[in-house]
PDB file of C-alpha atoms in Angstrom:
ATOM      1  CA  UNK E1429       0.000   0.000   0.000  1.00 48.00           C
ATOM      2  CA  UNK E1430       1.204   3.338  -0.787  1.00 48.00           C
ATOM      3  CA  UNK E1431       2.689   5.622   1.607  1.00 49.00           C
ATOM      4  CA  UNK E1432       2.325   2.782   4.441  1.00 48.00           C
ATOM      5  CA  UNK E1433       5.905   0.929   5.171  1.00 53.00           C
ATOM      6  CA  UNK E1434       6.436  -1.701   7.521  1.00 52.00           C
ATOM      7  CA  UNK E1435       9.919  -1.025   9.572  1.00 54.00           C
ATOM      8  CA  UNK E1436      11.105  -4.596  10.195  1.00 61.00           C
ATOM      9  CA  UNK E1437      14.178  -3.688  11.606  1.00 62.00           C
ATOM     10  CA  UNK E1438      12.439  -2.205  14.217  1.00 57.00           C
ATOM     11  CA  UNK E1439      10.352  -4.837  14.665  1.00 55.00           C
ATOM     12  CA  UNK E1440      12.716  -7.124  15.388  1.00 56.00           C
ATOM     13  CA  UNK E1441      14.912  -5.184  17.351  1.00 56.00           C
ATOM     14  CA  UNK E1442      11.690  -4.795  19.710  1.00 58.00           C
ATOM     15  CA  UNK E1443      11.339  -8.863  19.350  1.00 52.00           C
ATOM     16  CA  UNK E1444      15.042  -9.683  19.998  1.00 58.00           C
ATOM     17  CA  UNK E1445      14.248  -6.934  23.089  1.00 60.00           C
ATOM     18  CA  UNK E1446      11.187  -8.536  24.540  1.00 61.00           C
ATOM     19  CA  UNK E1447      12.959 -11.934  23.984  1.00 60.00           C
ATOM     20  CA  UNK E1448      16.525 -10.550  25.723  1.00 62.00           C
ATOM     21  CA  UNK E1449      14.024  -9.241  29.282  1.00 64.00           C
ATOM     22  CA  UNK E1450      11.743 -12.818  28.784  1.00 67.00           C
ATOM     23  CA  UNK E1451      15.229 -14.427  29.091  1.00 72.00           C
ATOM     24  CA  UNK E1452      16.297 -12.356  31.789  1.00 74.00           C
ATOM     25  CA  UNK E1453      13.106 -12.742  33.845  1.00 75.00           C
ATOM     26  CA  UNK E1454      12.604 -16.619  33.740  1.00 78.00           C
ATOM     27  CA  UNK E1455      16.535 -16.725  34.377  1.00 82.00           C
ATOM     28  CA  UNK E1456      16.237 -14.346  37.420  1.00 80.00           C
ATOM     29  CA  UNK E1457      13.169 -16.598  38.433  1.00 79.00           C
ATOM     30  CA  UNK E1458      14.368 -19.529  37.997  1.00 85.00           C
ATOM     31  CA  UNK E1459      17.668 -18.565  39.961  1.00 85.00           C
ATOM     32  CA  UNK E1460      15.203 -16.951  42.939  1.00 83.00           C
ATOM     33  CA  UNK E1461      13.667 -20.421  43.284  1.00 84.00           C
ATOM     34  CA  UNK E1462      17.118 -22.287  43.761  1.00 88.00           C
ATOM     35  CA  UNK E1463      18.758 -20.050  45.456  1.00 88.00           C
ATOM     36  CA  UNK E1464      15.594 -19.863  47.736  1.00 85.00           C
ATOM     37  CA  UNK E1465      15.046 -23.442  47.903  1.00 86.00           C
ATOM     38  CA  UNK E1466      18.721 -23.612  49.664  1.00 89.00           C
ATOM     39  CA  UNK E1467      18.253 -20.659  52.065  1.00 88.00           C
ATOM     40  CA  UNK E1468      14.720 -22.600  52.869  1.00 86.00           C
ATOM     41  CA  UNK E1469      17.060 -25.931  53.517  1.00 88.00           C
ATOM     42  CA  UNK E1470      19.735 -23.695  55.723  1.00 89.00           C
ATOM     43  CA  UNK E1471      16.605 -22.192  57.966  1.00 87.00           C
ATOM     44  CA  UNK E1472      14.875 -25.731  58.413  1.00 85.00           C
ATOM     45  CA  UNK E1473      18.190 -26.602  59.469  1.00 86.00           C
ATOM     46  CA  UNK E1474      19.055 -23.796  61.973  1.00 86.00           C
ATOM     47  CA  UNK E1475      15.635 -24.305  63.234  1.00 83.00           C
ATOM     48  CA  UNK E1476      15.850 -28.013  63.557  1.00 82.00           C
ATOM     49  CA  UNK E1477      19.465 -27.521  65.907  1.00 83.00           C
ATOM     50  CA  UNK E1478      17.542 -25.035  67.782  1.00 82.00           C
ATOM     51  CA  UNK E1479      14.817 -27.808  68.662  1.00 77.00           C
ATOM     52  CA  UNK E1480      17.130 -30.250  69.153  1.00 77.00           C
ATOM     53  CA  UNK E1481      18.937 -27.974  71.552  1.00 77.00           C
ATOM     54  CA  UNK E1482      16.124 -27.217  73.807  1.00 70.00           C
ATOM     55  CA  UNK E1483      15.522 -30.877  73.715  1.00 67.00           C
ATOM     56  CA  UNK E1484      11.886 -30.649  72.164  1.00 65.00           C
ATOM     57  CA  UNK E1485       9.575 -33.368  72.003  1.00 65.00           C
ATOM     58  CA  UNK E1486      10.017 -35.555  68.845  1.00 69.00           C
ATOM     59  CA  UNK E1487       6.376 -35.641  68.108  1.00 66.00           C
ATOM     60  CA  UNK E1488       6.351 -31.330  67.869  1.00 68.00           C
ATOM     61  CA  UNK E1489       9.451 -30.679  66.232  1.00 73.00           C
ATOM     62  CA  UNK E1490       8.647 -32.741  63.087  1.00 74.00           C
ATOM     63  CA  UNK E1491       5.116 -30.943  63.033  1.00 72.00           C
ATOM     64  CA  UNK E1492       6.368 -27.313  63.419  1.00 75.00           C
ATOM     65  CA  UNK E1493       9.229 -28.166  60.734  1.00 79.00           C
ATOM     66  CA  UNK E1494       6.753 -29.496  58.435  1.00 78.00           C
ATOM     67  CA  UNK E1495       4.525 -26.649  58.551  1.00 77.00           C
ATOM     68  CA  UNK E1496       7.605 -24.085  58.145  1.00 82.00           C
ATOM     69  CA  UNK E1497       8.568 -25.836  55.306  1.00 84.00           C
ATOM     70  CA  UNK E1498       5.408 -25.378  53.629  1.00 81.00           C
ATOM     71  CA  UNK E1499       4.771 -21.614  54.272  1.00 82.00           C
ATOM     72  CA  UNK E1500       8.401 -20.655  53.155  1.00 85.00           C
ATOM     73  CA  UNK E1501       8.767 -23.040  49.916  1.00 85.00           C
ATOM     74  CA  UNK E1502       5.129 -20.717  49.048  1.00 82.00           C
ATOM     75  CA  UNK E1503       7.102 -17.678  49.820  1.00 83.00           C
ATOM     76  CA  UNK E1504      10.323 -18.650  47.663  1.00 83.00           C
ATOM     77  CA  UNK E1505       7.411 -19.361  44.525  1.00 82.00           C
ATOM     78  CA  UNK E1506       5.522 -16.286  45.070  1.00 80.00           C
ATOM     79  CA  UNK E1507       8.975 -14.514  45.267  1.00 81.00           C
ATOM     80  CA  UNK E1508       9.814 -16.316  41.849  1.00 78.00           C
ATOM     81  CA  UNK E1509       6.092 -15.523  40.202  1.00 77.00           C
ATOM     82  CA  UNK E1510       6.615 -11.682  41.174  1.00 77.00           C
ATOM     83  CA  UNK E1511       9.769 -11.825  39.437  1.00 74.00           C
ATOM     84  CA  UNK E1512       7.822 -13.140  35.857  1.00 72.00           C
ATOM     85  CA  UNK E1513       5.983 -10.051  36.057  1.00 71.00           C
ATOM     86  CA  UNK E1514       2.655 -11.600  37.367  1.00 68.00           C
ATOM     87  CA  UNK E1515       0.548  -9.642  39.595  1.00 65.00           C
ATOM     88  CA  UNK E1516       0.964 -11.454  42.841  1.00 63.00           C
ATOM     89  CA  UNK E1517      -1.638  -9.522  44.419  1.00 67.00           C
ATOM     90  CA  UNK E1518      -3.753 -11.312  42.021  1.00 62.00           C
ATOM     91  CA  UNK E1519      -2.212 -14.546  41.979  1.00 62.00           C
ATOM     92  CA  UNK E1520      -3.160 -14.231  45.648  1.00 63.00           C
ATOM     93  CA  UNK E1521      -6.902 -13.905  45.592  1.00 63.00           C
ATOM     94  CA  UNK E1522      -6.773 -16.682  42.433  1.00 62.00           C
ATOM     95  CA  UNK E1523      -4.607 -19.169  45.316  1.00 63.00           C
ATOM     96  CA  UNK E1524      -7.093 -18.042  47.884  1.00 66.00           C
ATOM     97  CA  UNK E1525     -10.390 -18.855  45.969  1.00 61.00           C
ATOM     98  CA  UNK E1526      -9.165 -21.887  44.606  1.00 59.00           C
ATOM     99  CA  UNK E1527      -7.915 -22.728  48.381  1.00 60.00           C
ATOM    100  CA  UNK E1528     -11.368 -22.161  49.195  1.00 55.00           C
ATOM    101  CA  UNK E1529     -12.942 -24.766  46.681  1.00 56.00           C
ATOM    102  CA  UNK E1530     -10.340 -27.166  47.554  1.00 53.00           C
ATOM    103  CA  UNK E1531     -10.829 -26.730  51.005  1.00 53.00           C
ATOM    104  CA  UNK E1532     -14.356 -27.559  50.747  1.00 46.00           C
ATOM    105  CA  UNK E1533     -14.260 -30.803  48.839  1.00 46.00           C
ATOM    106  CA  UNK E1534     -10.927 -31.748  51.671  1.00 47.00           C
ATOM    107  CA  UNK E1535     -12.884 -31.029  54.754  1.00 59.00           C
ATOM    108  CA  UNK E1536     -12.477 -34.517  56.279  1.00 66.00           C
ATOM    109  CA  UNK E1537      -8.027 -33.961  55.486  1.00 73.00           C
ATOM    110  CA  UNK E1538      -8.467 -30.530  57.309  1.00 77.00           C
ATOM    111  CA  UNK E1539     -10.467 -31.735  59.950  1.00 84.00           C
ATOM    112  CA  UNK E1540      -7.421 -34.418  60.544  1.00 85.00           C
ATOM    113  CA  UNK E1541      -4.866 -31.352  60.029  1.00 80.00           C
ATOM    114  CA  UNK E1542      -6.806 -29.466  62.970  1.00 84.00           C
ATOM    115  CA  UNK E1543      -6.811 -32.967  64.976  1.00 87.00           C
ATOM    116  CA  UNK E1544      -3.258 -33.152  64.631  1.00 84.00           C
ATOM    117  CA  UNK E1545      -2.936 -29.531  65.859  1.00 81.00           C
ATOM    118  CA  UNK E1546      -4.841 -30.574  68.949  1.00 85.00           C
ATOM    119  CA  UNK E1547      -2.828 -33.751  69.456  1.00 87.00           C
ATOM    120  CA  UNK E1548       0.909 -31.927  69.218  1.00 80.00           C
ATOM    121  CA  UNK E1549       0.250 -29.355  71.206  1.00 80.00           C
ATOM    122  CA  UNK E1550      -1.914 -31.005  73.966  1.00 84.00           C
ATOM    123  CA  UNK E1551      -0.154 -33.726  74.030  1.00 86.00           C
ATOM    124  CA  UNK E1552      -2.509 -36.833  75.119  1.00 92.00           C
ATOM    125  CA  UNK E1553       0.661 -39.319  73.435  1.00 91.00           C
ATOM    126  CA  UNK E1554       3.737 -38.916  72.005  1.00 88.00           C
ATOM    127  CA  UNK E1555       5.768 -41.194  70.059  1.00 87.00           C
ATOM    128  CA  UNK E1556       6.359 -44.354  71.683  1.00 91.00           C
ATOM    129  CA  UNK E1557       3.703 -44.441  73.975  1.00 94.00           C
ATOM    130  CA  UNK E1558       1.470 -47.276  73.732  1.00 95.00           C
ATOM    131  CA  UNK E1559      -2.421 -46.196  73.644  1.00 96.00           C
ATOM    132  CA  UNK E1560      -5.719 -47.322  72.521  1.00 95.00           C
ATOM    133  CA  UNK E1561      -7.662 -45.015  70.216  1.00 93.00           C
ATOM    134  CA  UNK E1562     -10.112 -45.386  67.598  1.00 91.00           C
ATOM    135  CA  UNK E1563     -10.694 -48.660  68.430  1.00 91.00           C
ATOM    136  CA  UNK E1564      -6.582 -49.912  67.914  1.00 93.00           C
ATOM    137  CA  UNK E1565      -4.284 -50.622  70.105  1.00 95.00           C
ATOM    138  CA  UNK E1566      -0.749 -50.400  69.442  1.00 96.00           C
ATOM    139  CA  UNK E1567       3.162 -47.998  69.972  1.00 95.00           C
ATOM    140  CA  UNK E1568       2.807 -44.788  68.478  1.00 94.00           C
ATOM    141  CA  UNK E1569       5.346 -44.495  65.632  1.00 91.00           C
ATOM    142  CA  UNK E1570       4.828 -41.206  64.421  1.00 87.00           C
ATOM    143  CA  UNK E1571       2.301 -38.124  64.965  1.00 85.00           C
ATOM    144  CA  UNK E1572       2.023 -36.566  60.831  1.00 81.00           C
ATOM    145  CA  UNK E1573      -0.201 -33.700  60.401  1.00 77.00           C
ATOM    146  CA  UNK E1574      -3.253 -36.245  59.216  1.00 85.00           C
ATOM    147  CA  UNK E1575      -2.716 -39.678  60.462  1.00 89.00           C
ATOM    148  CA  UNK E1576      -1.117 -40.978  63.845  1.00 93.00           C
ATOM    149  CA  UNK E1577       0.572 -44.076  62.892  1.00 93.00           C
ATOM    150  CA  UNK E1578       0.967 -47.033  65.001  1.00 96.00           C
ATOM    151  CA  UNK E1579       2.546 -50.663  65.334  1.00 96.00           C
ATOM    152  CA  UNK E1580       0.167 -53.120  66.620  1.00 95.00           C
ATOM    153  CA  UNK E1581       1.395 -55.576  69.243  1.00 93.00           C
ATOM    154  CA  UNK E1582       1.807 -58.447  66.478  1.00 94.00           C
ATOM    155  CA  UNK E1583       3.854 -56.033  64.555  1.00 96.00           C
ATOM    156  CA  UNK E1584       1.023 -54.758  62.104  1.00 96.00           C
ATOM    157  CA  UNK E1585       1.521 -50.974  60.909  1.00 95.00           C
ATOM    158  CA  UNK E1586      -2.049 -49.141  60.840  1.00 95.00           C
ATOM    159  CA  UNK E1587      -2.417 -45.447  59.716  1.00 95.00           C
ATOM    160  CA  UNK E1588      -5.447 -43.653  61.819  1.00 94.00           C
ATOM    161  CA  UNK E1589      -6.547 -40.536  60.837  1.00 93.00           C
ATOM    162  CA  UNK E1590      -6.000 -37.813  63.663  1.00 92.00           C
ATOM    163  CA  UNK E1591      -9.880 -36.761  63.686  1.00 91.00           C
ATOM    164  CA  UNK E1592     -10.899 -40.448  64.302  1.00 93.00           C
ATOM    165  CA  UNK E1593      -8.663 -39.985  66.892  1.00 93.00           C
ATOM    166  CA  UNK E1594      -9.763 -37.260  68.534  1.00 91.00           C
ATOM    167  CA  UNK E1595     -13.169 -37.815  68.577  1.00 90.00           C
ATOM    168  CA  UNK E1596     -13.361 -41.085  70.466  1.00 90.00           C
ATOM    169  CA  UNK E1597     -11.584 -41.904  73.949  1.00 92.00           C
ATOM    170  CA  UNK E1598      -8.293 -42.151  73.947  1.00 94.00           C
ATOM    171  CA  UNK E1599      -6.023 -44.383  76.469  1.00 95.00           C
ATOM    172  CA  UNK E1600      -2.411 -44.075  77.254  1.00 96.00           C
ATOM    173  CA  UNK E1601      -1.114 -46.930  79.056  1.00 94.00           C
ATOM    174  CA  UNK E1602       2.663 -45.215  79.500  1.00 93.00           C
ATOM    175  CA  UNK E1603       1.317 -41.858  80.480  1.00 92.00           C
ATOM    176  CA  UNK E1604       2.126 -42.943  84.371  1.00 94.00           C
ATOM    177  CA  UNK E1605       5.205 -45.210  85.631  1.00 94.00           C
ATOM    178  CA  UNK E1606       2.908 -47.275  87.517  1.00 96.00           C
ATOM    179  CA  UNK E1607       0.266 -49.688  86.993  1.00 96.00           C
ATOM    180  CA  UNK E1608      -1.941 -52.470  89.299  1.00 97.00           C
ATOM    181  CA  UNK E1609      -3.026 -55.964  87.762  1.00 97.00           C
ATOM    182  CA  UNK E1610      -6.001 -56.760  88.642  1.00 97.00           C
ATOM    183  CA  UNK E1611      -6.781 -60.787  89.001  1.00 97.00           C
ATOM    184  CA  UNK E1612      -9.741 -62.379  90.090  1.00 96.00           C
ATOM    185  CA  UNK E1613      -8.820 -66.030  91.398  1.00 96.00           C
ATOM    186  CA  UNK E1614     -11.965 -68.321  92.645  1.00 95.00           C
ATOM    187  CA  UNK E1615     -11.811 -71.364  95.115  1.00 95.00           C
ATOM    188  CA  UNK E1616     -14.156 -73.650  96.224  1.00 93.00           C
ATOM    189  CA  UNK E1617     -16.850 -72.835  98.984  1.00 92.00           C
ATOM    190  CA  UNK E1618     -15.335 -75.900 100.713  1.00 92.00           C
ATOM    191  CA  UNK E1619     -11.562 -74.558 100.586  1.00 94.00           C
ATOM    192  CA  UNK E1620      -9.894 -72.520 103.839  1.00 95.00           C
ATOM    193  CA  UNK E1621     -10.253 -69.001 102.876  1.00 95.00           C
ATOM    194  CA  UNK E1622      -7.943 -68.280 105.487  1.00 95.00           C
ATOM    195  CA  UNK E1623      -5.712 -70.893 103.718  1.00 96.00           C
ATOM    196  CA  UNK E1624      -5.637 -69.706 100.763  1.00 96.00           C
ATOM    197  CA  UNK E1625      -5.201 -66.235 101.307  1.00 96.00           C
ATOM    198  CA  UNK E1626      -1.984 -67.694 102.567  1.00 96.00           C
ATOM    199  CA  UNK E1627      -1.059 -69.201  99.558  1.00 97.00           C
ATOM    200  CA  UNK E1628      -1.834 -65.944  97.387  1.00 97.00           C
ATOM    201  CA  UNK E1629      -0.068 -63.355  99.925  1.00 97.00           C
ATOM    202  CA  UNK E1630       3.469 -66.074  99.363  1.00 97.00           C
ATOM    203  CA  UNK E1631       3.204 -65.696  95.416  1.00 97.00           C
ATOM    204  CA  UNK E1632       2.426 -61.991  95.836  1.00 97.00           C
ATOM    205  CA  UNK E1633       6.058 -61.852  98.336  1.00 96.00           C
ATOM    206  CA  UNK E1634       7.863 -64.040  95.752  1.00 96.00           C
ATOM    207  CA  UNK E1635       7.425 -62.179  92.931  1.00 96.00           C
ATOM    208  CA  UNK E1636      10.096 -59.288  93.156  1.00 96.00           C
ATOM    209  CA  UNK E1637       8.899 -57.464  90.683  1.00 96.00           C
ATOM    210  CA  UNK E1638       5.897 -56.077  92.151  1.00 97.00           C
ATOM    211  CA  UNK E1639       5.736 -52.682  94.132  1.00 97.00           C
ATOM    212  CA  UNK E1640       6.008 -52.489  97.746  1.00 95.00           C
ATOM    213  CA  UNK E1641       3.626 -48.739  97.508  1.00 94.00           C
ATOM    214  CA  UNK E1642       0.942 -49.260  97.392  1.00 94.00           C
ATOM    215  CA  UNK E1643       0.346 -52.345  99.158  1.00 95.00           C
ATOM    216  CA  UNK E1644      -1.050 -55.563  97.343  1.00 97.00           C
ATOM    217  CA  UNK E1645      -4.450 -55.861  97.893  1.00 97.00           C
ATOM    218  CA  UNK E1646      -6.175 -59.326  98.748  1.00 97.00           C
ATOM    219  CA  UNK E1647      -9.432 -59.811  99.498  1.00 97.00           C
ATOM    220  CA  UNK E1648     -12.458 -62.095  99.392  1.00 96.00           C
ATOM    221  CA  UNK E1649     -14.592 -59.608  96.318  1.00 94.00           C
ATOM    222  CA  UNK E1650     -17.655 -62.101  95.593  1.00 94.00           C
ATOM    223  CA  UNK E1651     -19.777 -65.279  96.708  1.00 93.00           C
ATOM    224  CA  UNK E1652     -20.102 -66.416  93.015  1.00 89.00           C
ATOM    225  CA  UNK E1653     -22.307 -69.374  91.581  1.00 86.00           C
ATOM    226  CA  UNK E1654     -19.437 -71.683  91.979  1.00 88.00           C
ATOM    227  CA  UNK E1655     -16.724 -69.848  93.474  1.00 93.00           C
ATOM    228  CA  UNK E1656     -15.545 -68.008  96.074  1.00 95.00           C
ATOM    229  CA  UNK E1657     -13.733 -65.395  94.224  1.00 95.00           C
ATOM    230  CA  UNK E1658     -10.653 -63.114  95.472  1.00 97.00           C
ATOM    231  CA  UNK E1659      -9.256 -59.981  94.101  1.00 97.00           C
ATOM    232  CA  UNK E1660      -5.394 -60.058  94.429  1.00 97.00           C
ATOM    233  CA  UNK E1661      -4.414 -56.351  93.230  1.00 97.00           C
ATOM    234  CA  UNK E1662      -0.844 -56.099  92.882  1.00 97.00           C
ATOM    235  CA  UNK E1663       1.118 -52.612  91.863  1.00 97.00           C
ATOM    236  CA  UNK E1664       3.773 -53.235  89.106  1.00 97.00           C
ATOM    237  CA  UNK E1665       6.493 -50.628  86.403  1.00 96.00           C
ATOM    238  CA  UNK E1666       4.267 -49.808  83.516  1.00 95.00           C
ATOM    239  CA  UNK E1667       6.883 -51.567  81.719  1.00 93.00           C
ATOM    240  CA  UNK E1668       6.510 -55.162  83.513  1.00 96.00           C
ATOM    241  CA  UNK E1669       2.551 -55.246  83.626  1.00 96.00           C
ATOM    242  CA  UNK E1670       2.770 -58.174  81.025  1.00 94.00           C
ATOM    243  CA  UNK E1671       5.379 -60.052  82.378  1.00 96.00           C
ATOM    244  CA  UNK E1672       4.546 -59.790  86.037  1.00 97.00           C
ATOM    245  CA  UNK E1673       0.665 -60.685  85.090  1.00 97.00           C
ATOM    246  CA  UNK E1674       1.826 -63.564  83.278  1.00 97.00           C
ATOM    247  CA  UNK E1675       4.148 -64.981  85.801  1.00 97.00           C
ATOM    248  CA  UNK E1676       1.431 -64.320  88.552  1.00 97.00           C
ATOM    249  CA  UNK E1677      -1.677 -66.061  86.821  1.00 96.00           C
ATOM    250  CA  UNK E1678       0.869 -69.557  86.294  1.00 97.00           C
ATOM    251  CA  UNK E1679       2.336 -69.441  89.929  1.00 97.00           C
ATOM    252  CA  UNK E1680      -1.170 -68.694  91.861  1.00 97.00           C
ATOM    253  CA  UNK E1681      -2.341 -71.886  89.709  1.00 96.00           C
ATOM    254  CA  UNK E1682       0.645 -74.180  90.970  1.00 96.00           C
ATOM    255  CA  UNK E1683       0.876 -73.114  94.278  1.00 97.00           C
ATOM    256  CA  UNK E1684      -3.106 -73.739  95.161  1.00 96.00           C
ATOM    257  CA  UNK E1685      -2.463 -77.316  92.904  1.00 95.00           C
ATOM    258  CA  UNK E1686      -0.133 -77.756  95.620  1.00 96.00           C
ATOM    259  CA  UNK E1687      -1.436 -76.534  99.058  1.00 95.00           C
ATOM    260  CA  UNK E1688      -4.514 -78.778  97.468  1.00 95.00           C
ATOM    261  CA  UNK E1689      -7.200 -76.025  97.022  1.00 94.00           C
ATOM    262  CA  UNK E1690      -9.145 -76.262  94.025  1.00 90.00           C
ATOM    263  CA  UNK E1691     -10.075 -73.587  91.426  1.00 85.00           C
ATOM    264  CA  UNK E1692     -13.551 -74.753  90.188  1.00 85.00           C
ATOM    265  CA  UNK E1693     -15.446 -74.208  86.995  1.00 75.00           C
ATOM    266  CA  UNK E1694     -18.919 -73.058  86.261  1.00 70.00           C
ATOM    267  CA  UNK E1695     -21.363 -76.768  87.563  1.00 64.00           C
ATOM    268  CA  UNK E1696     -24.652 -76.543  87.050  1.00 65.00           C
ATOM    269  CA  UNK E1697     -26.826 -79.512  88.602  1.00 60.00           C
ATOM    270  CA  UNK E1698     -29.331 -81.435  86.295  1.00 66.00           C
ATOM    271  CA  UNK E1699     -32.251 -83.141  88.041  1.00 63.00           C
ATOM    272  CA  UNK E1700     -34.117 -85.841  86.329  1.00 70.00           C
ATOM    273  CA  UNK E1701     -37.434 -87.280  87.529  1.00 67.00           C
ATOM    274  CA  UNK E1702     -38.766 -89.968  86.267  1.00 70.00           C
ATOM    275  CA  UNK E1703     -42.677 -90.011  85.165  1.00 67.00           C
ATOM    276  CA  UNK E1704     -44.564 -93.149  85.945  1.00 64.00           C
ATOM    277  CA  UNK E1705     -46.296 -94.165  82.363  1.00 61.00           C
ATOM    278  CA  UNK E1706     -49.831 -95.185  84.755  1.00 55.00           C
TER     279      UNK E1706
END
């Protein structure tokens, strides 16, 4: 078209410009989110010899470094965005509405996330304590910021969401240093009492393992159907309970064998009368 001229040069000098700052920009960005990747690694580092230094529990320190990992990797990328030339203010409102939606459809994963807020910093277990939650028993292996994982006494590994957690009962059998067995041993109505409460206090003094605070209890508890049933309460380390239950229940059974007084099973009495056919 006359008197209309299309100045390539300049065209491409504004091209190979653009291109040149493009460069520049996704360089600089990509250099921001290295370099602040490492500086992230350094401060999780610092902040993990800190923890370690005031000798913080093992179950808070991974949570806290978990969660400061996460805000300052979003820092380093929002740092790295701005530097692309994207309105971060925007970008911001876009992360926050799409949070939102998210959110929403993940309501049962934040509900765990604000269980395992509740369970770090209350504290009702820590790792290697061994509880019963949720309806599972078993050591607590680790305390994430959704699931509470444990290792069942038969050495099965089960993953339990914190919020199941937290909304049921939970029992800590190592929370104290002490615990008491409780055993319920029956002997026949026609059996000394006196007798064998002899018998059960000389177990109870052989066994070294138990407690001498507080004092063993025994006691005649119950005139059962069949039995007359005592309630030997012994005080034992949290750590023994097993052990010491196990080596009580087999040596109250061989010492009444022997001192003859008998442990009887449920009888029941069947009467028959016979009907004259007259």
């Amino acid at each position: 078209m006359a008197g209309f001229e299309i100045d390539t040069t300049k065209i491409m000098e504004t091209l190979q410009t653009t291109g040149v700052d493009l460069a520049i920009s996704v360089a600089s960005a990509i250099a921001i989110f290295i370099i602040g990747r490492i500086i992230v690694k350094m401060i999780l580092s610092g902040v993990r010899k800190i923890m370690n230094r005031v000798d913080l529990d093992e179950t808070l320190e991974r949570f806290l470094l978990n969660i400061l990992s996460v805000v300052l990797t979003l820092i380093v990328v929002m740092a790295a965005i701005q530097q692309l030339g994207v309105d971060v203010t925007s970008f911001v409102a876009i992360l926050g509405a799409a949070g939102l939606a998210v959110g929403l459809a993940l309501q049962g994963s934040l509900a765990n996330f604000a269980a395992g807020v509740l369970i770090v910093f209350f504290k009702p277990y820590r790792t290697g304590d061994f509880i019963e939650a949720a309806g599972i028993a078993g050591v607590v292996d680790q305390v994430s910021i959704f699931n509470t994982i444990l290792t069942t006494p038969d050495n099965r590994r089960i993953v339990v969401p914190n919020a199941n957690v937290t909304n049921g009962a939970i029992t800590n059998y190592s929370a104290m240093d002490t615990r008491r067995i409780d055993l319920v041993i029956g002997v026949g109505y026609d059996d000394d009492l006196k007798k064998a409460r002899e018998v059960l206090q000389t177990v109870i003094d052989n066994e070294k393992r138990i407690l001498p605070e507080p004092a063993t209890t025994i006691a005649v508890s119950e005139l059962g159907d069949s039995s007359v049933n005592f309630v030997v309460r012994p005080w034992v380390k949290t750590s023994e309970y097993w052990p010491v239950r196990f080596a009580l229940t087999e040596n109250i059974k061989m010492a009444l064998d022997d001192a003859g007084i008998s442990i009887p099973y449920p009888q029941r009495d069947v009467h028959v009368h016979q009907v004259s056919s007259d």
